[in-house]
Short mmCIF file of C-alpha atoms in Angstrom, two decimals:
data_model
loop_
_atom_site.label_atom_id
_atom_site.label_comp_id
_atom_site.label_asym_id
_atom_site.label_seq_id
_atom_site.Cartn_x
_atom_site.Cartn_y
_atom_site.Cartn_z
CA MET G 699 3.38 10.02 23.59
CA ASN G 700 2.69 10.04 19.85
CA PHE G 701 3.74 12.63 17.27
CA PHE G 702 0.68 14.84 17.60
CA ASN G 703 0.88 14.81 21.39
CA TRP G 704 4.44 16.01 21.77
CA VAL G 705 4.20 18.55 18.95
CA HIS G 706 1.02 20.17 20.18
CA THR G 707 1.08 19.82 23.98
CA PHE G 708 2.24 23.37 24.69
CA ILE G 709 0.00 24.88 21.99
CA VAL G 710 -3.11 23.15 23.26
CA PHE G 711 -2.66 24.08 26.91
CA HIS G 712 -1.97 27.69 25.93
CA VAL G 713 -5.01 27.88 23.66
CA PHE G 714 -7.40 26.17 26.04
CA ALA G 715 -6.29 28.34 28.94
CA ALA G 716 -6.38 31.65 27.11
CA THR G 717 -9.12 31.24 24.50
CA PRO G 718 -11.69 28.60 25.45
CA HIS G 719 -14.07 29.31 22.53
CA PHE G 720 -11.55 30.34 19.86
CA PHE G 721 -8.45 28.87 18.30
CA LEU G 722 -5.52 31.15 17.62
CA LEU G 723 -3.37 30.21 14.66
CA ALA G 724 0.35 30.43 15.22
CA ASP G 725 1.00 32.58 12.13
CA SER G 726 -2.12 34.78 12.23
CA SER G 727 -3.67 37.27 14.56
CA GLU G 728 -7.11 36.50 13.12
CA GLN G 729 -9.62 34.70 15.30
CA LEU G 730 -12.69 32.81 14.19
CA PRO G 731 -15.34 31.19 16.38
CA THR G 732 -14.55 27.48 16.56
CA ASN G 733 -17.40 26.17 18.59
CA PHE G 734 -18.23 24.21 15.44
CA LEU G 735 -18.51 21.02 17.49
CA ASP G 736 -20.98 22.66 19.86
CA ALA G 737 -22.95 23.91 16.86
CA ALA G 738 -22.95 20.47 15.23
CA LYS G 739 -24.14 18.83 18.45
CA LYS G 740 -27.18 21.09 18.77
CA PRO G 741 -30.29 18.88 18.67
CA GLU G 742 -31.75 20.61 15.61
CA VAL G 743 -28.51 20.13 13.64
CA PHE G 744 -27.79 16.61 14.88
CA ASP G 745 -31.34 15.39 14.24
CA TRP G 746 -31.25 16.95 10.76
CA MET G 747 -28.02 15.08 9.95
CA VAL G 748 -29.42 11.79 11.26
CA ARG G 749 -32.50 12.12 9.03
CA ILE G 750 -30.34 12.79 5.98
CA ARG G 751 -27.97 9.92 6.69
CA ARG G 752 -30.81 7.43 7.16
CA LYS G 753 -32.54 8.54 3.97
CA ILE G 754 -29.31 8.03 2.00
CA HIS G 755 -28.71 4.68 3.71
CA GLU G 756 -32.16 3.42 2.74
CA ASN G 757 -31.55 4.27 -0.92
CA PRO G 758 -27.98 3.19 -1.82
CA GLU G 759 -26.72 3.79 -5.35
CA LEU G 760 -23.62 2.42 -7.07
CA GLY G 761 -20.89 4.45 -8.74
CA TYR G 762 -22.05 6.97 -11.36
CA GLU G 763 -25.64 6.00 -10.54
CA GLU G 764 -26.01 8.30 -7.51
CA PHE G 765 -28.82 10.33 -9.08
CA GLU G 766 -31.16 10.38 -6.08
CA THR G 767 -28.30 10.99 -3.66
CA SER G 768 -27.13 13.88 -5.83
CA LYS G 769 -30.67 15.25 -5.94
CA LEU G 770 -30.94 15.11 -2.15
CA ILE G 771 -27.63 16.96 -1.80
CA ARG G 772 -28.74 19.69 -4.20
CA GLU G 773 -32.06 20.09 -2.41
CA GLU G 774 -30.29 20.59 0.92
CA LEU G 775 -27.80 23.04 -0.61
CA ASP G 776 -30.73 24.96 -2.11
CA LYS G 777 -32.37 25.20 1.32
CA LEU G 778 -29.09 26.53 2.73
CA ARG G 779 -28.75 28.95 -0.21
CA ILE G 780 -25.37 27.52 -1.12
CA PRO G 781 -24.52 27.78 -4.85
CA TYR G 782 -23.17 24.74 -6.65
CA LYS G 783 -22.20 23.22 -9.98
CA HIS G 784 -23.99 20.14 -11.32
CA PRO G 785 -23.53 17.76 -13.00
CA VAL G 786 -19.81 17.24 -12.55
CA ALA G 787 -18.49 13.76 -13.38
CA ILE G 788 -22.08 12.61 -14.14
CA THR G 789 -23.59 12.82 -10.64
CA GLY G 790 -21.08 14.94 -8.72
CA VAL G 791 -21.93 18.24 -7.03
CA ILE G 792 -19.45 21.04 -6.28
CA GLY G 793 -20.65 23.67 -3.77
CA PHE G 794 -19.13 27.01 -2.72
CA ILE G 795 -19.22 28.88 0.59
CA GLY G 796 -17.40 32.14 1.27
CA THR G 797 -16.18 35.00 -0.88
CA LYS G 798 -16.30 32.97 -4.13
CA ARG G 799 -12.73 34.23 -4.63
CA SER G 800 -9.32 32.79 -3.81
CA PRO G 801 -7.85 31.22 -1.86
CA PHE G 802 -9.85 28.02 -2.38
CA VAL G 803 -9.74 25.00 -0.07
CA ALA G 804 -11.78 21.83 -0.69
CA ILE G 805 -13.41 19.29 1.63
CA ARG G 806 -14.61 16.06 0.01
CA ALA G 807 -17.14 13.27 0.56
CA ASP G 808 -17.80 10.21 -1.60
CA MET G 809 -21.39 9.20 -2.40
CA ASP G 810 -21.51 5.66 -3.80
CA ALA G 811 -22.60 2.40 -2.20
CA LEU G 812 -21.44 -1.20 -2.65
CA PRO G 813 -23.06 -4.15 -4.50
CA MET G 814 -23.80 -6.05 -1.27
CA GLN G 815 -26.91 -7.31 0.48
CA GLU G 816 -27.32 -5.65 3.88
CA MET G 817 -27.68 -8.19 6.70
CA VAL G 818 -28.33 -5.69 9.51
CA GLU G 819 -31.98 -5.79 10.55
CA TRP G 820 -33.11 -2.30 11.56
CA GLU G 821 -35.76 0.26 10.72
CA HIS G 822 -33.68 2.00 8.04
CA LYS G 823 -32.18 -1.03 6.31
CA SER G 824 -31.37 -0.69 2.60
CA LYS G 825 -34.51 -0.81 0.48
CA VAL G 826 -32.57 -1.81 -2.64
CA PRO G 827 -31.79 -5.54 -2.91
CA GLY G 828 -28.10 -6.22 -3.47
CA LYS G 829 -26.94 -2.68 -2.65
CA MET G 830 -25.70 -1.30 0.66
CA HIS G 831 -23.79 1.60 2.16
CA ALA G 832 -21.21 -0.72 3.74
CA CYS G 833 -18.30 1.72 3.63
CA GLY G 834 -19.86 4.70 5.40
CA HIS G 835 -20.29 6.97 2.39
CA ASP G 836 -23.79 7.84 3.59
CA ALA G 837 -22.16 9.25 6.72
CA HIS G 838 -19.47 11.02 4.66
CA VAL G 839 -22.09 12.88 2.61
CA THR G 840 -24.02 13.77 5.76
CA MET G 841 -20.94 15.10 7.57
CA LEU G 842 -20.06 17.29 4.59
CA LEU G 843 -23.60 18.65 4.47
CA GLY G 844 -23.35 19.27 8.22
CA ALA G 845 -20.13 21.21 7.66
CA ALA G 846 -21.87 23.20 4.91
CA LYS G 847 -24.71 24.12 7.28
CA ILE G 848 -22.28 25.30 9.95
CA LEU G 849 -20.03 27.18 7.53
CA LYS G 850 -22.97 28.97 5.92
CA GLN G 851 -23.79 30.47 9.30
CA HIS G 852 -20.21 31.88 9.44
CA GLU G 853 -19.89 32.73 5.75
CA LYS G 854 -19.07 36.40 6.32
CA GLU G 855 -16.08 35.42 8.45
CA ILE G 856 -14.57 33.03 5.86
CA GLN G 857 -11.49 34.56 4.24
CA GLY G 858 -11.69 32.84 0.88
CA THR G 859 -13.84 30.03 -0.46
CA VAL G 860 -14.60 26.58 0.89
CA VAL G 861 -15.30 24.15 -1.97
CA LEU G 862 -17.65 21.27 -1.14
CA VAL G 863 -16.84 18.20 -3.24
CA PHE G 864 -19.59 15.56 -3.36
CA GLN G 865 -17.85 12.91 -5.44
CA PRO G 866 -19.29 9.87 -7.22
CA ALA G 867 -17.80 6.41 -7.72
CA GLU G 868 -15.00 6.03 -5.19
CA GLU G 869 -15.46 2.26 -5.03
CA GLY G 870 -13.27 1.35 -7.99
CA GLY G 871 -14.74 3.83 -10.47
CA GLY G 872 -12.15 6.56 -10.01
CA GLY G 873 -14.69 9.34 -9.51
CA ALA G 874 -11.98 11.63 -8.16
CA LYS G 875 -10.14 11.43 -11.48
CA LYS G 876 -13.30 12.41 -13.36
CA ILE G 877 -13.80 15.39 -11.02
CA LEU G 878 -10.28 16.54 -11.84
CA ASP G 879 -10.65 15.85 -15.57
CA ALA G 880 -13.75 18.09 -15.54
CA GLY G 881 -11.56 20.98 -14.34
CA ALA G 882 -13.79 21.53 -11.30
CA LEU G 883 -10.89 21.99 -8.85
CA GLU G 884 -8.34 23.76 -11.04
CA ASN G 885 -7.35 26.52 -8.61
CA VAL G 886 -7.93 24.72 -5.31
CA ALA G 887 -4.89 25.10 -3.03
CA ALA G 888 -5.51 22.08 -0.78
CA ILE G 889 -8.08 19.35 -0.15
CA PHE G 890 -9.11 17.35 2.93
CA GLY G 891 -11.03 14.06 3.22
CA LEU G 892 -12.38 11.98 6.12
CA HIS G 893 -13.35 8.32 6.36
CA VAL G 894 -15.22 6.62 9.20
CA THR G 895 -13.54 3.67 10.91
CA PRO G 896 -14.57 1.25 13.69
CA ASN G 897 -10.92 0.97 14.74
CA PHE G 898 -11.07 4.11 16.92
CA PRO G 899 -13.63 5.41 19.43
CA ILE G 900 -16.08 8.22 18.80
CA GLY G 901 -14.35 11.60 19.04
CA GLU G 902 -10.94 10.30 17.99
CA VAL G 903 -9.11 10.64 14.68
CA ALA G 904 -6.06 8.97 13.17
CA SER G 905 -3.72 9.55 10.25
CA ARG G 906 -0.07 10.03 9.37
CA SER G 907 2.27 12.05 7.20
CA GLY G 908 3.47 10.43 3.97
CA PRO G 909 2.15 7.08 2.64
CA LEU G 910 -1.16 6.18 4.27
CA LEU G 911 -2.92 3.85 1.80
CA ALA G 912 -1.57 1.71 -1.02
CA GLY G 913 -1.87 2.08 -4.76
CA SER G 914 -4.37 -0.41 -6.14
CA GLY G 915 -5.33 -2.15 -9.37
CA PHE G 916 -7.72 -4.90 -10.43
CA PHE G 917 -7.32 -7.79 -12.84
CA GLU G 918 -9.38 -10.58 -14.30
CA ALA G 919 -8.05 -13.66 -16.11
CA ILE G 920 -9.88 -16.25 -18.18
CA ILE G 921 -8.12 -19.62 -18.39
CA SER G 922 -9.52 -21.74 -21.21
CA GLY G 923 -9.10 -25.47 -21.71
CA LYS G 924 -11.35 -28.23 -23.06
CA GLY G 925 -14.30 -29.48 -21.08
CA GLY G 926 -15.30 -33.09 -20.66
CA HIS G 927 -16.37 -35.86 -18.31
CA ALA G 928 -14.58 -35.91 -14.97
CA ALA G 929 -14.11 -39.70 -15.25
CA ILE G 930 -12.01 -39.41 -18.43
CA PRO G 931 -9.74 -36.38 -17.78
CA GLN G 932 -7.25 -37.56 -20.44
CA GLN G 933 -9.71 -36.45 -23.09
CA SER G 934 -10.00 -32.97 -21.59
CA ILE G 935 -7.71 -30.03 -20.86
CA ASP G 936 -8.48 -29.11 -17.27
CA PRO G 937 -8.66 -25.31 -16.68
CA ILE G 938 -9.34 -25.74 -12.96
CA LEU G 939 -5.99 -27.45 -12.40
CA ALA G 940 -4.27 -24.86 -14.57
CA THR G 941 -5.94 -22.02 -12.67
CA SER G 942 -4.79 -23.48 -9.36
CA ASN G 943 -1.26 -23.37 -10.74
CA VAL G 944 -1.76 -19.73 -11.77
CA ILE G 945 -3.00 -18.68 -8.32
CA ILE G 946 -0.06 -20.28 -6.51
CA SER G 947 2.38 -18.63 -8.92
CA LEU G 948 0.76 -15.22 -8.37
CA GLN G 949 1.42 -15.54 -4.64
CA HIS G 950 5.12 -16.06 -5.39
CA LEU G 951 5.27 -12.53 -6.84
CA VAL G 952 5.15 -11.18 -3.28
CA SER G 953 6.70 -14.02 -1.26
CA ARG G 954 9.70 -14.57 -3.55
CA GLU G 955 10.15 -11.50 -5.77
CA ALA G 956 9.26 -8.52 -3.54
CA ASP G 957 11.46 -6.95 -0.88
CA PRO G 958 10.00 -8.11 2.47
CA LEU G 959 10.33 -4.52 3.73
CA ASP G 960 8.33 -3.15 0.77
CA SER G 961 4.68 -3.95 1.49
CA GLN G 962 2.86 -5.51 -1.46
CA VAL G 963 -0.27 -7.62 -1.90
CA VAL G 964 -1.65 -9.85 -4.66
CA THR G 965 -5.01 -11.38 -3.77
CA VAL G 966 -7.29 -13.53 -5.90
CA GLY G 967 -10.79 -12.96 -4.58
CA LYS G 968 -12.89 -14.45 -7.41
CA PHE G 969 -12.83 -18.01 -8.78
CA GLN G 970 -15.64 -19.05 -11.09
CA GLY G 971 -15.58 -22.28 -13.06
CA GLY G 972 -17.93 -25.19 -13.55
CA ASN G 973 -21.21 -26.02 -11.84
CA ALA G 974 -21.30 -29.82 -11.76
CA PHE G 975 -19.42 -32.39 -9.68
CA ASN G 976 -18.60 -34.65 -12.62
CA VAL G 977 -17.87 -32.18 -15.42
CA ILE G 978 -14.57 -30.51 -16.27
CA PRO G 979 -15.51 -27.00 -17.48
CA ASP G 980 -14.28 -25.34 -20.64
CA SER G 981 -12.95 -22.31 -18.78
CA VAL G 982 -12.34 -20.68 -15.41
CA THR G 983 -12.47 -16.97 -14.55
CA ILE G 984 -10.46 -15.51 -11.69
CA GLY G 985 -10.21 -11.93 -10.50
CA GLY G 986 -8.27 -10.05 -7.88
CA THR G 987 -6.36 -7.00 -6.78
CA PHE G 988 -2.70 -6.04 -6.55
CA ARG G 989 -1.37 -3.30 -4.29
CA ALA G 990 1.86 -1.51 -3.39
CA PHE G 991 3.00 1.83 -1.98
CA SER G 992 5.68 2.78 -4.50
CA LYS G 993 4.93 3.34 -8.18
CA GLU G 994 7.89 1.15 -9.10
CA SER G 995 6.65 -1.82 -7.07
CA PHE G 996 3.12 -1.36 -8.35
CA GLN G 997 4.24 -1.39 -11.98
CA GLN G 998 6.44 -4.40 -11.33
CA LEU G 999 3.46 -6.36 -10.02
CA ARG G 1000 1.34 -5.33 -12.98
CA GLN G 1001 4.05 -6.35 -15.45
CA ARG G 1002 4.64 -9.71 -13.79
CA ILE G 1003 0.93 -10.56 -13.71
CA GLU G 1004 0.97 -10.11 -17.47
CA GLN G 1005 4.65 -9.55 -18.27
CA GLU G 1006 5.51 -7.37 -21.26
CA GLY G 1007 9.16 -8.35 -21.29
CA GLU G 1008 11.14 -11.31 -22.59
CA ALA G 1009 13.05 -14.24 -21.13
CA ARG G 1010 15.84 -16.15 -22.86
CA PHE G 1011 16.05 -19.92 -22.64
CA GLU G 1012 19.44 -21.47 -23.46
CA GLY G 1013 18.31 -25.04 -23.96
CA ALA G 1014 17.23 -24.74 -27.60
CA PHE G 1015 19.21 -25.90 -30.65
CA SER G 1016 19.37 -24.62 -34.21
CA LYS G 1017 18.89 -26.84 -37.27
CA LYS G 1018 22.68 -27.16 -37.45
CA GLY G 1019 22.79 -28.53 -33.91
CA LYS G 1020 24.22 -25.34 -32.37
CA ARG G 1021 22.98 -24.42 -28.90
CA VAL G 1022 21.18 -21.05 -29.05
CA GLY G 1023 19.10 -18.80 -26.80
CA VAL G 1024 15.44 -18.39 -27.67
CA ALA G 1025 13.68 -15.17 -26.61
CA THR G 1026 10.03 -15.41 -25.72
CA LYS G 1027 7.49 -13.34 -23.78
CA VAL G 1028 6.94 -14.48 -20.19
CA TYR G 1029 3.55 -14.12 -18.47
CA VAL G 1030 2.83 -15.42 -15.00
CA VAL G 1031 -0.83 -16.02 -15.80
CA ILE G 1032 -0.45 -16.98 -19.45
CA ALA G 1033 2.74 -19.03 -19.10
CA GLN G 1034 1.56 -20.93 -16.04
CA ALA G 1035 -1.69 -21.77 -17.80
CA ALA G 1036 0.26 -22.95 -20.82
CA VAL G 1037 2.21 -25.41 -18.68
CA LEU G 1038 -1.02 -27.40 -18.45
CA ARG G 1039 -1.97 -26.80 -22.12
CA CYS G 1040 -4.49 -24.01 -21.43
CA ASN G 1041 -4.82 -20.57 -22.98
CA ALA G 1042 -5.29 -17.42 -20.91
CA THR G 1043 -6.18 -13.75 -21.31
CA VAL G 1044 -5.77 -10.97 -18.73
CA ASN G 1045 -7.85 -7.80 -18.38
CA PHE G 1046 -6.81 -4.92 -16.09
CA PHE G 1047 -10.00 -2.84 -16.60
CA GLU G 1048 -7.93 0.32 -17.05
CA GLY G 1049 -10.79 2.05 -18.83
CA GLU G 1050 -13.55 1.39 -16.31
CA LYS G 1051 -11.53 0.80 -13.12
CA PRO G 1052 -8.45 3.03 -13.28
CA PHE G 1053 -5.44 2.14 -11.16
CA PHE G 1054 -5.45 4.12 -7.89
CA PRO G 1055 -2.17 5.81 -6.89
CA ALA G 1056 -0.99 5.51 -3.29
CA THR G 1057 -2.59 7.94 -0.83
CA ILE G 1058 0.32 10.10 0.37
CA ASN G 1059 -0.42 12.83 2.91
CA ASN G 1060 1.29 16.22 2.60
CA ASN G 1061 3.56 16.93 5.58
CA ASP G 1062 2.52 20.58 5.99
CA LEU G 1063 -1.13 19.57 5.99
CA HIS G 1064 -0.29 16.83 8.50
CA GLU G 1065 0.89 19.50 10.92
CA HIS G 1066 -2.17 21.62 10.15
CA PHE G 1067 -4.50 18.67 10.72
CA GLY G 1068 -2.81 17.85 14.03
CA THR G 1069 -3.15 21.40 15.33
CA VAL G 1070 -6.80 21.72 14.32
CA ALA G 1071 -7.79 18.26 15.54
CA VAL G 1072 -6.07 18.66 18.90
CA ASN G 1073 -7.71 22.05 19.43
CA LEU G 1074 -11.13 20.68 18.49
CA LEU G 1075 -11.04 17.22 20.08
CA GLY G 1076 -8.31 17.23 22.71
CA ILE G 1077 -4.71 16.17 23.01
CA ASN G 1078 -5.42 12.47 23.63
CA LYS G 1079 -7.91 12.14 20.77
CA VAL G 1080 -5.48 12.47 17.85
CA ASN G 1081 -3.56 9.33 16.90
CA ASP G 1082 -0.73 8.33 14.61
CA MET G 1083 -1.44 5.19 12.63
CA PRO G 1084 0.60 2.81 10.46
CA PRO G 1085 0.06 2.60 6.69
CA LEU G 1086 -2.73 0.31 5.45
CA MET G 1087 -2.97 -1.76 2.27
CA GLY G 1088 -6.44 -0.40 1.57
CA ALA G 1089 -6.83 2.08 -1.30
CA GLU G 1090 -8.66 5.37 -1.87
CA ASP G 1091 -9.20 7.40 -5.01
CA PHE G 1092 -8.62 10.52 -2.90
CA SER G 1093 -5.06 9.88 -4.04
CA PHE G 1094 -5.90 11.32 -7.47
CA TYR G 1095 -6.41 14.72 -5.84
CA GLN G 1096 -3.07 14.40 -4.07
CA GLU G 1097 -1.31 13.91 -7.40
CA VAL G 1098 -2.23 17.48 -8.46
CA MET G 1099 -2.54 19.42 -5.18
CA PRO G 1100 -1.59 19.11 -1.50
CA GLY G 1101 -4.08 16.75 0.13
CA TYR G 1102 -4.71 15.15 3.49
CA PHE G 1103 -6.81 12.09 4.30
CA ALA G 1104 -7.71 10.95 7.82
CA PHE G 1105 -9.89 8.46 9.65
CA ILE G 1106 -12.52 9.34 12.24
CA GLY G 1107 -13.67 6.83 14.85
CA ILE G 1108 -17.19 5.44 15.21
CA GLN G 1109 -16.67 2.83 17.94
CA ASN G 1110 -18.45 3.19 21.28
CA PRO G 1111 -16.55 1.09 23.84
CA SER G 1112 -19.70 0.65 25.96
CA HIS G 1113 -21.72 -0.76 23.06
CA GLU G 1114 -21.31 -3.78 20.78
CA LYS G 1115 -18.15 -3.97 18.68
CA LEU G 1116 -18.82 -2.70 15.17
CA GLU G 1117 -17.91 -4.72 12.09
CA GLN G 1118 -15.30 -3.50 9.62
CA VAL G 1119 -16.22 -1.63 6.45
CA HIS G 1120 -17.31 -3.73 3.45
CA SER G 1121 -19.07 -6.17 5.77
CA PRO G 1122 -22.79 -6.87 5.23
CA TYR G 1123 -23.10 -6.33 8.99
CA PHE G 1124 -21.42 -2.91 8.97
CA LYS G 1125 -23.20 -0.27 11.05
CA ILE G 1126 -22.61 3.45 11.66
CA ASN G 1127 -22.60 4.99 15.11
CA GLU G 1128 -24.42 8.21 14.23
CA ASP G 1129 -22.77 10.05 17.11
CA VAL G 1130 -19.85 10.53 14.71
CA LEU G 1131 -21.82 12.93 12.51
CA PRO G 1132 -21.24 16.15 14.49
CA TYR G 1133 -17.55 15.32 14.95
CA GLY G 1134 -17.03 14.86 11.24
CA ALA G 1135 -19.00 17.98 10.35
CA ALA G 1136 -17.10 20.11 12.85
CA LEU G 1137 -13.72 18.76 11.81
CA HIS G 1138 -14.44 19.40 8.11
CA ALA G 1139 -15.45 22.97 8.89
CA SER G 1140 -12.51 23.63 11.20
CA LEU G 1141 -9.92 22.26 8.77
CA ALA G 1142 -11.22 24.42 5.92
CA VAL G 1143 -11.71 27.69 7.80
CA SER G 1144 -8.40 27.48 9.66
CA TYR G 1145 -6.57 26.72 6.40
CA LEU G 1146 -7.98 29.87 4.81
CA LEU G 1147 -6.95 31.90 7.85
CA LYS G 1148 -3.38 30.65 7.48
CA HIS G 1149 -3.28 31.27 3.72
CA PRO G 1150 -5.02 34.62 3.18
CA GLN G 1151 -3.10 35.78 0.12
CA ASP G 1152 -3.77 34.91 -3.51
CA VAL G 1153 -1.02 32.86 -5.13
CA PRO G 1154 0.24 34.33 -8.45
CA SER G 1155 0.26 32.03 -11.46
CA ALA G 1156 3.22 31.60 -13.79
CA GLU G 1157 1.87 34.41 -15.97
CA GLY G 1158 1.76 36.78 -13.03
CA LYS G 1159 -2.02 36.63 -12.77
CA HIS G 1160 -4.00 35.56 -9.76
CA HIS G 1161 -5.96 32.32 -9.51
CA ASP G 1162 -9.06 34.10 -8.24
CA GLU G 1163 -11.80 32.02 -9.81
CA LEU G 1164 -12.53 28.32 -10.14
#
């Protein structure tokens, strides 16, 4: 029996036996209708969500280019008479449901697609060549809109304000950081996020307390030599050979320098150099990602990829013949390229692709999530999961407020096995939409019930407005 099961067994049986259509929070006598899942499964709501999701899927937009997606969101919020702020972080939309006063709790969805060609042949295939919703963000937006529709119907019962965060540019662009930099969530007390996954069946969720996803950064290196004819390599300086040396050395950062019990990854996923069989190119470009859970390990990887320190070699001699140590900068990429007479530069894209911190779930919110999810879905539908080396910019929110990120299943055991996210064959089981909408709504409303009081600021004032 996993963590959620043994913690919540007694609570669930008591709640289901005594209050079949309501959940009763342990520290509150307040009750709120929680047939959110029944409401989300109603044909008129489900069909509405399916139409929205398919429209978004047909028109994918990359990070900070989600103008039509943002427009669709605003149109639906207008129909629901939900106020919002726009633009936030270029294309972002921040909606509000409830009293418009504190306490504030946020639920978030990302909007951007990936630069991939969809290979799934179906009626609502992407209409934009080279762009695809291959990570489920079309479903994320739809589930958050579904939650908004349900919550609006219960607005008078909400004891505070639910903040709807439609965020741009999760796929490497750090849209969450821009949302925070805009001051849009200044007085939010907590934030929740969901992500679809084919690793669990429909109606099941999974997460954990503490580290869930790794911190992540990107790099690109250009290794330059001297091109020439492949038949006379002695007249060239071969950057392909030098780059091969660099890639092998990068792998040693994890296999020979990292603690085996401290999960880290360095992967080179891009190698571009030359386009003829008999020509040595002038240069080669490689790119990749590095990941770790602790900030210390992450910074160590970054420094070793392009080391900012010094090493001392004792084999040098002064003009007087005295053996001396010579200090010099050591770079894995640059030094390994230099071994084969090449030059190299490294770019970490810190301006356009900010490093993502590790996604670390708050323990109190872990317990809250478990209680709500068990009450909504059932005792056997809530799973513990191990940490993953994937990354999420939801972690930026967690650096400034308590946050909780979880996965929601889309697999149907009786149907074909779904491909993983970021595959050109990735598909969404749309039966997940009501589950995600209901879980979003339940997490937010129940949090506000448990935290009814304003929290004084350091100056003794109340954070009663965003």
